[in-house]
Amino acid sequence: MTLAAVVAAAMFAGVIVYALFAGADFGSGFYDLTAGGAQRGAAVRVLIDHSIGPVWEANHVWLIYILVMWWTGFPTSFAAVMTTLFIPLILALTGIVLRGASFAFRKYAATMAQARLFGAVFAGSSLITPFFMGAVAGAIASGRVPAEGYGDRIGSWVNPTSMVGGCLAVATSVFLAGVFLCADAARSGNVSLADVLRRRTLAVGIVAGATVFAGLYPIYHDAPVLAKGLLGRASPLLVVAAVAGSAAVMLVHRRRFSLARVFAALAVGTVVTGWGVAQYPWLLVEEVTISDAAGAPATLAGLLVVVALAVVLVLPALSYLLWLTQTEEWTRDVNG
Amino acid sequence: MVLTEVVTVLAVSGEPPGLLPARQQMAFSLGWHIILACFGVAFPAIIFVVHRRGIVHDDPVALTLAKRWAKVSAVLFAIGAVSGTVLSFEMGLLWPGLMGPFGDVLGLPFAFEGLSFFVEAIFLGIYLYGWNRMPPRRHLAMLVPMAVAGIVGTFCVVSVNAWMNHPAGFTIRNGEVTDVNPWAAMFNEGAVLQFLHMWIAAFMVVGLTVSGVYAAGLLRGRVDAHHRLGFRVPFTFATVAAVVQPFVGHLLGMRIHDTQPAKLAAFELAETTESPAPLRLGGVLIDGEVRWALAIPRLGSIIARNSWDAPVPGLDTVPRDEWPPVNITHLAFQSMVLIGTTLAAFTIVYWLARWRGWDLMSNRTFLRAAVVSGPLAIVAVECGWIATEVGRQPWTVWQVLLTEDAATMSDGVWWSFGGILVVYVGMTVGAYVVLRSMARRWRSGQEELPSPYGPPRSVRQQPGSTESARP
């Protein structure tokens, strides 16, 4: 494996983790949006506050990690994507800004009217971001970003593969969020809340699974390189995704939420990995390979130092945070 | 359609259409974010002091302050995190001509900054939600990695800006960037001093803004231990910062003579090279002539060169098409220096008076000045960034890359700038409304600030029932 491939793999690991963890944070916006009025929806919204409050900022930083690895390791391809996909990126960014700000504002809002406004912005913007991120992924994977940048600014992301990518990102995010929220509700002892979320999660899970596999059809016609990889080299991953996804839905059905999280994450993780494996060795499909896009070797070596530091410093701290949120002290409802 | 016409009018012929809006959008979003970034950098250390006092000295007043400041930082850090993300995107969206060719030269410090942002976000999450859920001392210790991450993060980000002023770590051969050494770029000669300047500025901004809030309370007659401590701790941080800052600024200013003479000439409003050079207070350059400036003989040489008679290079040494916008640079620079010096003197006055036995916390004039000092410190930071960024023009990377070559060729940037403006105005209003309402509820005796949509406390699940639903 070349230095460039190692850095690309480390960057793509960030994409997978971002899709899983930040995806779940974004996906919770769906349940917030559909929770009902102030009275009926209160329990779901408090659970969402409690569930994503301590972790969303840390999960968000994976995006920063991806961006800095990309522009440092593969600078010209970064510029090409940024100039071509200006519009969906700006829209995803708007979602990020509105989601983060209004989530923090809502928690400390003084009145119900304010909380309703911030809550609507939070929930709505939560779904915008994964859609446009998925559309960006679809544009790259279907070979619509020219190496020199400034590609078709509309057609690059308004196309079958981008739409599949966008819908898939939303569906998997919402499914993950549902499973995580069910587990959190059950762990805090709120059985009725877990049941409400369980029904929605089951429905979403079936839609998400259908989206993934139905999406293969438009991809087959629209993005031949990606389709060849998905049905060839990456096909074992898709099988794993299908099995793990079905298992996750079954486990949610049987109220084994904690275990269901593992399978849900495995399912979504393998779908995202499948995309990466399918388009390897292209960084921008049919335009630039990973090794052609790579920046200076000294910089790539420097990025390995960054990755090593991330493993040594960030992962233990992140594990500590995630572990804390699962402990009984943190599950207990203490204001703070 | 109107927009397109405006663009045509505003854009000088030959410029890429994205240049002007990209500049405006970058300046606006950076200028907005830098205030929040100051809080991210300096607030954890200040909270640490009151929180530690609360625990170690069993001081309920200090502990209450720490809890409230933690809640405030939850709001500020959230909008700081998202507005910082905007800047990350903008590096590529607005400046592809910089990031494409130079991404692997300047990117490494950004990658390290990403790590420190990670550390800060993780421990922020633990700290904010750790109240009453962790052993108190371990909970307090969570602030330490946040403060350290603030230092590392500031160094990394500012090091990239310093690199734009002092390009290093690459050579350009036949138009290609080669011999890339990202470490040399990261530790360029300007990095350490520029980092110190910004890191100290962050403590001035946060220290004076937070103490100003409590000065306002004292002015309204809320004279109690809470307000006095809330004033004193951040003010102490601000004092140390404000006193050290002029020295760091002076060292930086002397460096500019060697590295960016055009910027120095603009700072000093020096039309021609003079020896000894005067200091021109105020004034503007109109048609090549300096007007309405108050010239103090020799002071220019002393400040810029640390010498009685060393020459200060004038704009006559710079080709006309490489002049920065002189008046903006000059006035922004002098406003920063003026405000910074005033703030240093202001903080010293408080401690001198205290040493002589006068408590200025009961002096209304002093308190009014303290209220204004926070916004003034913010203005100084903005002026500093305007001075260094506008003063480097027309270059994005000093004498390597012109800003017009760095900017995007895309002509839709006015739309994104408009969108950013709307969203940021909304975010500012939202933060103001929420923070004000938090303060109001605290004053009325509520401490925990539960969300308005939460069910009544009695209905919520009790801790005892948590085991039942475990799989």
PDB file of C-alpha atoms in Angstrom, chain B residues 234-441:
ATOM      1  CA  PRO B 234     -11.911  37.698  34.461  1.00  0.00           C
ATOM      2  CA  PHE B 235     -10.580  41.216  34.999  1.00  0.00           C
ATOM      3  CA  THR B 236      -7.408  39.757  36.482  1.00  0.00           C
ATOM      4  CA  PHE B 237      -6.892  37.603  33.407  1.00  0.00           C
ATOM      5  CA  ALA B 238      -7.560  40.621  31.198  1.00  0.00           C
ATOM      6  CA  THR B 239      -5.066  42.736  33.108  1.00  0.00           C
ATOM      7  CA  VAL B 240      -2.180  40.323  32.637  1.00  0.00           C
ATOM      8  CA  ALA B 241      -3.084  40.003  28.963  1.00  0.00           C
ATOM      9  CA  ALA B 242      -3.524  43.741  28.376  1.00  0.00           C
ATOM     10  CA  VAL B 243      -0.200  44.587  30.018  1.00  0.00           C
ATOM     11  CA  VAL B 244       1.794  41.971  28.075  1.00  0.00           C
ATOM     12  CA  GLN B 245       0.098  42.668  24.734  1.00  0.00           C
ATOM     13  CA  PRO B 246       1.808  45.983  23.835  1.00  0.00           C
ATOM     14  CA  PHE B 247       5.233  44.339  24.159  1.00  0.00           C
ATOM     15  CA  VAL B 248       4.274  41.432  21.915  1.00  0.00           C
ATOM     16  CA  GLY B 249       2.713  43.874  19.479  1.00  0.00           C
ATOM     17  CA  HIS B 250       5.897  45.946  19.428  1.00  0.00           C
ATOM     18  CA  LEU B 251       8.035  42.879  18.637  1.00  0.00           C
ATOM     19  CA  LEU B 252       5.659  41.967  15.821  1.00  0.00           C
ATOM     20  CA  GLY B 253       5.716  45.509  14.483  1.00  0.00           C
ATOM     21  CA  MET B 254       9.506  45.545  14.306  1.00  0.00           C
ATOM     22  CA  ARG B 255       9.484  42.300  12.338  1.00  0.00           C
ATOM     23  CA  ILE B 256       7.229  43.799   9.675  1.00  0.00           C
ATOM     24  CA  HIS B 257       9.987  46.173   8.558  1.00  0.00           C
ATOM     25  CA  ASP B 258      12.058  43.190   7.430  1.00  0.00           C
ATOM     26  CA  THR B 259       9.284  40.986   6.136  1.00  0.00           C
ATOM     27  CA  GLN B 260       6.519  43.187   4.733  1.00  0.00           C
ATOM     28  CA  PRO B 261       7.711  46.774   4.187  1.00  0.00           C
ATOM     29  CA  ALA B 262       4.617  47.657   2.171  1.00  0.00           C
ATOM     30  CA  LYS B 263       2.412  46.763   5.115  1.00  0.00           C
ATOM     31  CA  LEU B 264       4.584  48.824   7.451  1.00  0.00           C
ATOM     32  CA  ALA B 265       4.437  51.811   5.108  1.00  0.00           C
ATOM     33  CA  ALA B 266       0.644  51.568   5.130  1.00  0.00           C
ATOM     34  CA  PHE B 267       0.536  51.170   8.923  1.00  0.00           C
ATOM     35  CA  GLU B 268       2.652  54.296   9.292  1.00  0.00           C
ATOM     36  CA  LEU B 269       1.007  56.207   6.436  1.00  0.00           C
ATOM     37  CA  ALA B 270       4.510  56.722   5.080  1.00  0.00           C
ATOM     38  CA  GLU B 271       4.326  58.132   1.570  1.00  0.00           C
ATOM     39  CA  THR B 272       8.102  58.461   1.279  1.00  0.00           C
ATOM     40  CA  THR B 273      10.975  56.852   3.129  1.00  0.00           C
ATOM     41  CA  GLU B 274      12.046  59.081   6.032  1.00  0.00           C
ATOM     42  CA  SER B 275      14.837  58.961   8.559  1.00  0.00           C
ATOM     43  CA  PRO B 276      14.040  59.626  11.337  1.00  0.00           C
ATOM     44  CA  ALA B 277      10.405  58.915  10.635  1.00  0.00           C
ATOM     45  CA  PRO B 278       7.571  60.602  12.494  1.00  0.00           C
ATOM     46  CA  LEU B 279       4.524  58.835  13.870  1.00  0.00           C
ATOM     47  CA  ARG B 280       1.440  60.008  12.036  1.00  0.00           C
ATOM     48  CA  LEU B 281      -1.616  59.830  14.242  1.00  0.00           C
ATOM     49  CA  GLY B 282      -4.827  59.523  12.272  1.00  0.00           C
ATOM     50  CA  GLY B 283      -4.912  61.059   8.819  1.00  0.00           C
ATOM     51  CA  VAL B 284      -5.652  59.681   5.392  1.00  0.00           C
ATOM     52  CA  LEU B 285      -3.814  59.495   2.090  1.00  0.00           C
ATOM     53  CA  ILE B 286      -5.668  61.378  -0.648  1.00  0.00           C
ATOM     54  CA  ASP B 287      -4.189  61.628  -4.142  1.00  0.00           C
ATOM     55  CA  GLY B 288      -0.760  60.712  -2.833  1.00  0.00           C
ATOM     56  CA  GLU B 289      -0.836  63.315  -0.083  1.00  0.00           C
ATOM     57  CA  VAL B 290      -1.169  62.737   3.646  1.00  0.00           C
ATOM     58  CA  ARG B 291      -3.902  64.901   5.154  1.00  0.00           C
ATOM     59  CA  TRP B 292      -5.188  65.575   8.644  1.00  0.00           C
ATOM     60  CA  ALA B 293      -2.458  63.559  10.347  1.00  0.00           C
ATOM     61  CA  LEU B 294      -0.832  64.619  13.594  1.00  0.00           C
ATOM     62  CA  ALA B 295       2.884  63.960  13.104  1.00  0.00           C
ATOM     63  CA  ILE B 296       5.023  63.303  16.169  1.00  0.00           C
ATOM     64  CA  PRO B 297       8.708  63.528  15.216  1.00  0.00           C
ATOM     65  CA  ARG B 298      10.976  60.471  15.609  1.00  0.00           C
ATOM     66  CA  LEU B 299       8.284  58.339  17.234  1.00  0.00           C
ATOM     67  CA  GLY B 300       7.741  56.362  14.023  1.00  0.00           C
ATOM     68  CA  SER B 301      11.363  55.227  13.971  1.00  0.00           C
ATOM     69  CA  ILE B 302      11.238  54.390  17.657  1.00  0.00           C
ATOM     70  CA  ILE B 303       8.084  52.312  17.386  1.00  0.00           C
ATOM     71  CA  ALA B 304       8.757  50.559  14.098  1.00  0.00           C
ATOM     72  CA  ARG B 305      12.529  50.184  14.295  1.00  0.00           C
ATOM     73  CA  ASN B 306      13.379  50.501  18.008  1.00  0.00           C
ATOM     74  CA  SER B 307      15.824  53.255  17.034  1.00  0.00           C
ATOM     75  CA  TRP B 308      16.104  57.077  17.200  1.00  0.00           C
ATOM     76  CA  ASP B 309      16.696  57.595  13.529  1.00  0.00           C
ATOM     77  CA  ALA B 310      16.360  54.351  11.547  1.00  0.00           C
ATOM     78  CA  PRO B 311      14.435  54.904   8.316  1.00  0.00           C
ATOM     79  CA  VAL B 312      10.870  53.700   7.916  1.00  0.00           C
ATOM     80  CA  PRO B 313      10.336  52.605   4.305  1.00  0.00           C
ATOM     81  CA  GLY B 314       7.655  54.503   2.460  1.00  0.00           C
ATOM     82  CA  LEU B 315       5.183  53.530  -0.209  1.00  0.00           C
ATOM     83  CA  ASP B 316       7.608  54.983  -2.771  1.00  0.00           C
ATOM     84  CA  THR B 317       9.640  51.775  -2.404  1.00  0.00           C
ATOM     85  CA  VAL B 318       6.626  49.670  -3.420  1.00  0.00           C
ATOM     86  CA  PRO B 319       5.392  49.347  -7.024  1.00  0.00           C
ATOM     87  CA  ARG B 320       2.070  51.173  -7.287  1.00  0.00           C
ATOM     88  CA  ASP B 321       0.130  48.026  -8.229  1.00  0.00           C
ATOM     89  CA  GLU B 322       1.367  46.307  -5.070  1.00  0.00           C
ATOM     90  CA  TRP B 323       0.093  48.935  -2.662  1.00  0.00           C
ATOM     91  CA  PRO B 324      -2.375  47.688  -0.101  1.00  0.00           C
ATOM     92  CA  PRO B 325      -5.493  49.827   0.510  1.00  0.00           C
ATOM     93  CA  VAL B 326      -3.477  52.315   2.550  1.00  0.00           C
ATOM     94  CA  ASN B 327      -6.130  54.207   4.491  1.00  0.00           C
ATOM     95  CA  ILE B 328      -8.052  51.184   5.778  1.00  0.00           C
ATOM     96  CA  THR B 329      -4.799  49.529   6.830  1.00  0.00           C
ATOM     97  CA  HIS B 330      -3.491  52.656   8.548  1.00  0.00           C
ATOM     98  CA  LEU B 331      -6.671  53.515  10.425  1.00  0.00           C
ATOM     99  CA  ALA B 332      -7.375  49.925  11.472  1.00  0.00           C
ATOM    100  CA  PHE B 333      -3.822  49.520  12.714  1.00  0.00           C
ATOM    101  CA  GLN B 334      -3.845  52.731  14.710  1.00  0.00           C
ATOM    102  CA  SER B 335      -7.281  52.031  16.172  1.00  0.00           C
ATOM    103  CA  MET B 336      -5.984  48.687  17.404  1.00  0.00           C
ATOM    104  CA  VAL B 337      -2.891  50.259  18.940  1.00  0.00           C
ATOM    105  CA  LEU B 338      -4.861  53.095  20.493  1.00  0.00           C
ATOM    106  CA  ILE B 339      -7.491  50.793  22.009  1.00  0.00           C
ATOM    107  CA  GLY B 340      -4.900  48.273  23.182  1.00  0.00           C
ATOM    108  CA  THR B 341      -2.809  50.925  24.882  1.00  0.00           C
ATOM    109  CA  THR B 342      -5.875  52.486  26.500  1.00  0.00           C
ATOM    110  CA  LEU B 343      -7.038  49.107  27.788  1.00  0.00           C
ATOM    111  CA  ALA B 344      -3.599  48.364  29.236  1.00  0.00           C
ATOM    112  CA  ALA B 345      -3.634  51.710  31.043  1.00  0.00           C
ATOM    113  CA  PHE B 346      -7.231  51.152  32.165  1.00  0.00           C
ATOM    114  CA  THR B 347      -6.475  47.796  33.781  1.00  0.00           C
ATOM    115  CA  ILE B 348      -3.343  49.157  35.465  1.00  0.00           C
ATOM    116  CA  VAL B 349      -5.365  52.031  36.955  1.00  0.00           C
ATOM    117  CA  TYR B 350      -7.643  49.561  38.721  1.00  0.00           C
ATOM    118  CA  TRP B 351      -4.798  47.687  40.406  1.00  0.00           C
ATOM    119  CA  LEU B 352      -2.877  50.880  41.268  1.00  0.00           C
ATOM    120  CA  ALA B 353      -5.992  52.272  42.924  1.00  0.00           C
ATOM    121  CA  ARG B 354      -6.556  49.022  44.744  1.00  0.00           C
ATOM    122  CA  TRP B 355      -2.957  49.120  45.962  1.00  0.00           C
ATOM    123  CA  ARG B 356      -3.575  52.660  47.253  1.00  0.00           C
ATOM    124  CA  GLY B 357      -6.675  51.457  49.029  1.00  0.00           C
ATOM    125  CA  TRP B 358      -9.395  52.661  46.642  1.00  0.00           C
ATOM    126  CA  ASP B 359     -11.937  50.115  45.519  1.00  0.00           C
ATOM    127  CA  LEU B 360     -12.918  51.188  42.026  1.00  0.00           C
ATOM    128  CA  MET B 361     -15.641  48.515  41.954  1.00  0.00           C
ATOM    129  CA  SER B 362     -17.821  51.106  43.681  1.00  0.00           C
ATOM    130  CA  ASN B 363     -16.828  53.912  41.308  1.00  0.00           C
ATOM    131  CA  ARG B 364     -19.519  54.463  38.683  1.00  0.00           C
ATOM    132  CA  THR B 365     -17.226  56.055  36.118  1.00  0.00           C
ATOM    133  CA  PHE B 366     -14.837  53.138  36.361  1.00  0.00           C
ATOM    134  CA  LEU B 367     -17.657  50.627  36.082  1.00  0.00           C
ATOM    135  CA  ARG B 368     -19.045  52.374  33.013  1.00  0.00           C
ATOM    136  CA  ALA B 369     -15.597  52.219  31.442  1.00  0.00           C
ATOM    137  CA  ALA B 370     -15.405  48.529  32.377  1.00  0.00           C
ATOM    138  CA  VAL B 371     -18.689  47.860  30.565  1.00  0.00           C
ATOM    139  CA  VAL B 372     -17.332  49.508  27.408  1.00  0.00           C
ATOM    140  CA  SER B 373     -13.913  47.830  27.626  1.00  0.00           C
ATOM    141  CA  GLY B 374     -15.169  44.433  26.421  1.00  0.00           C
ATOM    142  CA  PRO B 375     -16.674  45.693  23.161  1.00  0.00           C
ATOM    143  CA  LEU B 376     -13.579  47.865  22.709  1.00  0.00           C
ATOM    144  CA  ALA B 377     -11.321  44.827  23.007  1.00  0.00           C
ATOM    145  CA  ILE B 378     -13.442  43.113  20.352  1.00  0.00           C
ATOM    146  CA  VAL B 379     -13.089  46.173  18.096  1.00  0.00           C
ATOM    147  CA  ALA B 380      -9.321  46.049  18.629  1.00  0.00           C
ATOM    148  CA  VAL B 381      -9.174  42.393  17.563  1.00  0.00           C
ATOM    149  CA  GLU B 382     -11.242  43.143  14.461  1.00  0.00           C
ATOM    150  CA  CYS B 383      -9.026  46.120  13.635  1.00  0.00           C
ATOM    151  CA  GLY B 384      -5.934  43.973  14.087  1.00  0.00           C
ATOM    152  CA  TRP B 385      -7.194  41.387  11.631  1.00  0.00           C
ATOM    153  CA  ILE B 386      -8.242  44.079   9.168  1.00  0.00           C
ATOM    154  CA  ALA B 387      -4.829  45.723   9.461  1.00  0.00           C
ATOM    155  CA  THR B 388      -2.833  42.540   8.878  1.00  0.00           C
ATOM    156  CA  GLU B 389      -5.098  41.108   6.178  1.00  0.00           C
ATOM    157  CA  VAL B 390      -5.832  44.269   4.193  1.00  0.00           C
ATOM    158  CA  GLY B 391      -2.219  45.358   4.712  1.00  0.00           C
ATOM    159  CA  ARG B 392      -0.977  42.213   2.955  1.00  0.00           C
ATOM    160  CA  GLN B 393      -3.042  42.898  -0.174  1.00  0.00           C
ATOM    161  CA  PRO B 394      -2.832  42.472  -3.113  1.00  0.00           C
ATOM    162  CA  TRP B 395      -1.195  39.257  -1.910  1.00  0.00           C
ATOM    163  CA  THR B 396      -2.860  36.267  -0.292  1.00  0.00           C
ATOM    164  CA  VAL B 397       0.525  34.646   0.156  1.00  0.00           C
ATOM    165  CA  TRP B 398       3.066  37.438   0.449  1.00  0.00           C
ATOM    166  CA  GLN B 399       4.813  37.936  -2.901  1.00  0.00           C
ATOM    167  CA  VAL B 400       3.829  34.426  -3.984  1.00  0.00           C
ATOM    168  CA  LEU B 401       0.105  34.342  -4.714  1.00  0.00           C
ATOM    169  CA  LEU B 402      -2.135  37.266  -5.612  1.00  0.00           C
ATOM    170  CA  THR B 403      -5.574  37.320  -4.024  1.00  0.00           C
ATOM    171  CA  GLU B 404      -7.189  37.564  -7.446  1.00  0.00           C
ATOM    172  CA  ASP B 405      -5.478  34.287  -8.366  1.00  0.00           C
ATOM    173  CA  ALA B 406      -6.573  32.651  -5.119  1.00  0.00           C
ATOM    174  CA  ALA B 407     -10.253  33.566  -5.415  1.00  0.00           C
ATOM    175  CA  THR B 408     -12.875  31.360  -6.989  1.00  0.00           C
ATOM    176  CA  MET B 409     -13.860  31.936 -10.620  1.00  0.00           C
ATOM    177  CA  SER B 410     -17.440  31.129  -9.687  1.00  0.00           C
ATOM    178  CA  ASP B 411     -19.898  33.999 -10.092  1.00  0.00           C
ATOM    179  CA  GLY B 412     -22.470  32.821  -7.557  1.00  0.00           C
ATOM    180  CA  VAL B 413     -20.578  33.954  -4.481  1.00  0.00           C
ATOM    181  CA  TRP B 414     -22.781  37.026  -3.909  1.00  0.00           C
ATOM    182  CA  TRP B 415     -25.636  34.599  -3.259  1.00  0.00           C
ATOM    183  CA  SER B 416     -23.682  32.596  -0.706  1.00  0.00           C
ATOM    184  CA  PHE B 417     -22.508  35.819   0.929  1.00  0.00           C
ATOM    185  CA  GLY B 418     -26.101  37.013   1.150  1.00  0.00           C
ATOM    186  CA  GLY B 419     -27.162  33.692   2.647  1.00  0.00           C
ATOM    187  CA  ILE B 420     -24.321  33.759   5.159  1.00  0.00           C
ATOM    188  CA  LEU B 421     -25.300  37.314   6.157  1.00  0.00           C
ATOM    189  CA  VAL B 422     -28.907  36.306   6.798  1.00  0.00           C
ATOM    190  CA  VAL B 423     -27.978  33.173   8.742  1.00  0.00           C
ATOM    191  CA  TYR B 424     -25.377  34.978  10.851  1.00  0.00           C
ATOM    192  CA  VAL B 425     -27.715  37.857  11.684  1.00  0.00           C
ATOM    193  CA  GLY B 426     -30.269  35.258  12.757  1.00  0.00           C
ATOM    194  CA  MET B 427     -27.648  33.438  14.807  1.00  0.00           C
ATOM    195  CA  THR B 428     -26.564  36.680  16.474  1.00  0.00           C
ATOM    196  CA  VAL B 429     -30.144  37.561  17.373  1.00  0.00           C
ATOM    197  CA  GLY B 430     -30.794  34.019  18.619  1.00  0.00           C
ATOM    198  CA  ALA B 431     -27.692  34.025  20.824  1.00  0.00           C
ATOM    199  CA  TYR B 432     -28.555  37.468  22.190  1.00  0.00           C
ATOM    200  CA  VAL B 433     -32.160  36.521  23.004  1.00  0.00           C
ATOM    201  CA  VAL B 434     -31.180  33.227  24.643  1.00  0.00           C
ATOM    202  CA  LEU B 435     -28.272  34.606  26.670  1.00  0.00           C
ATOM    203  CA  ARG B 436     -30.354  37.549  27.874  1.00  0.00           C
ATOM    204  CA  SER B 437     -33.176  35.245  28.904  1.00  0.00           C
ATOM    205  CA  MET B 438     -30.720  33.020  30.769  1.00  0.00           C
ATOM    206  CA  ALA B 439     -29.419  36.010  32.739  1.00  0.00           C
ATOM    207  CA  ARG B 440     -32.972  37.160  33.475  1.00  0.00           C
ATOM    208  CA  ARG B 441     -33.983  33.760  34.797  1.00  0.00           C
TER     209      ARG B 441
END
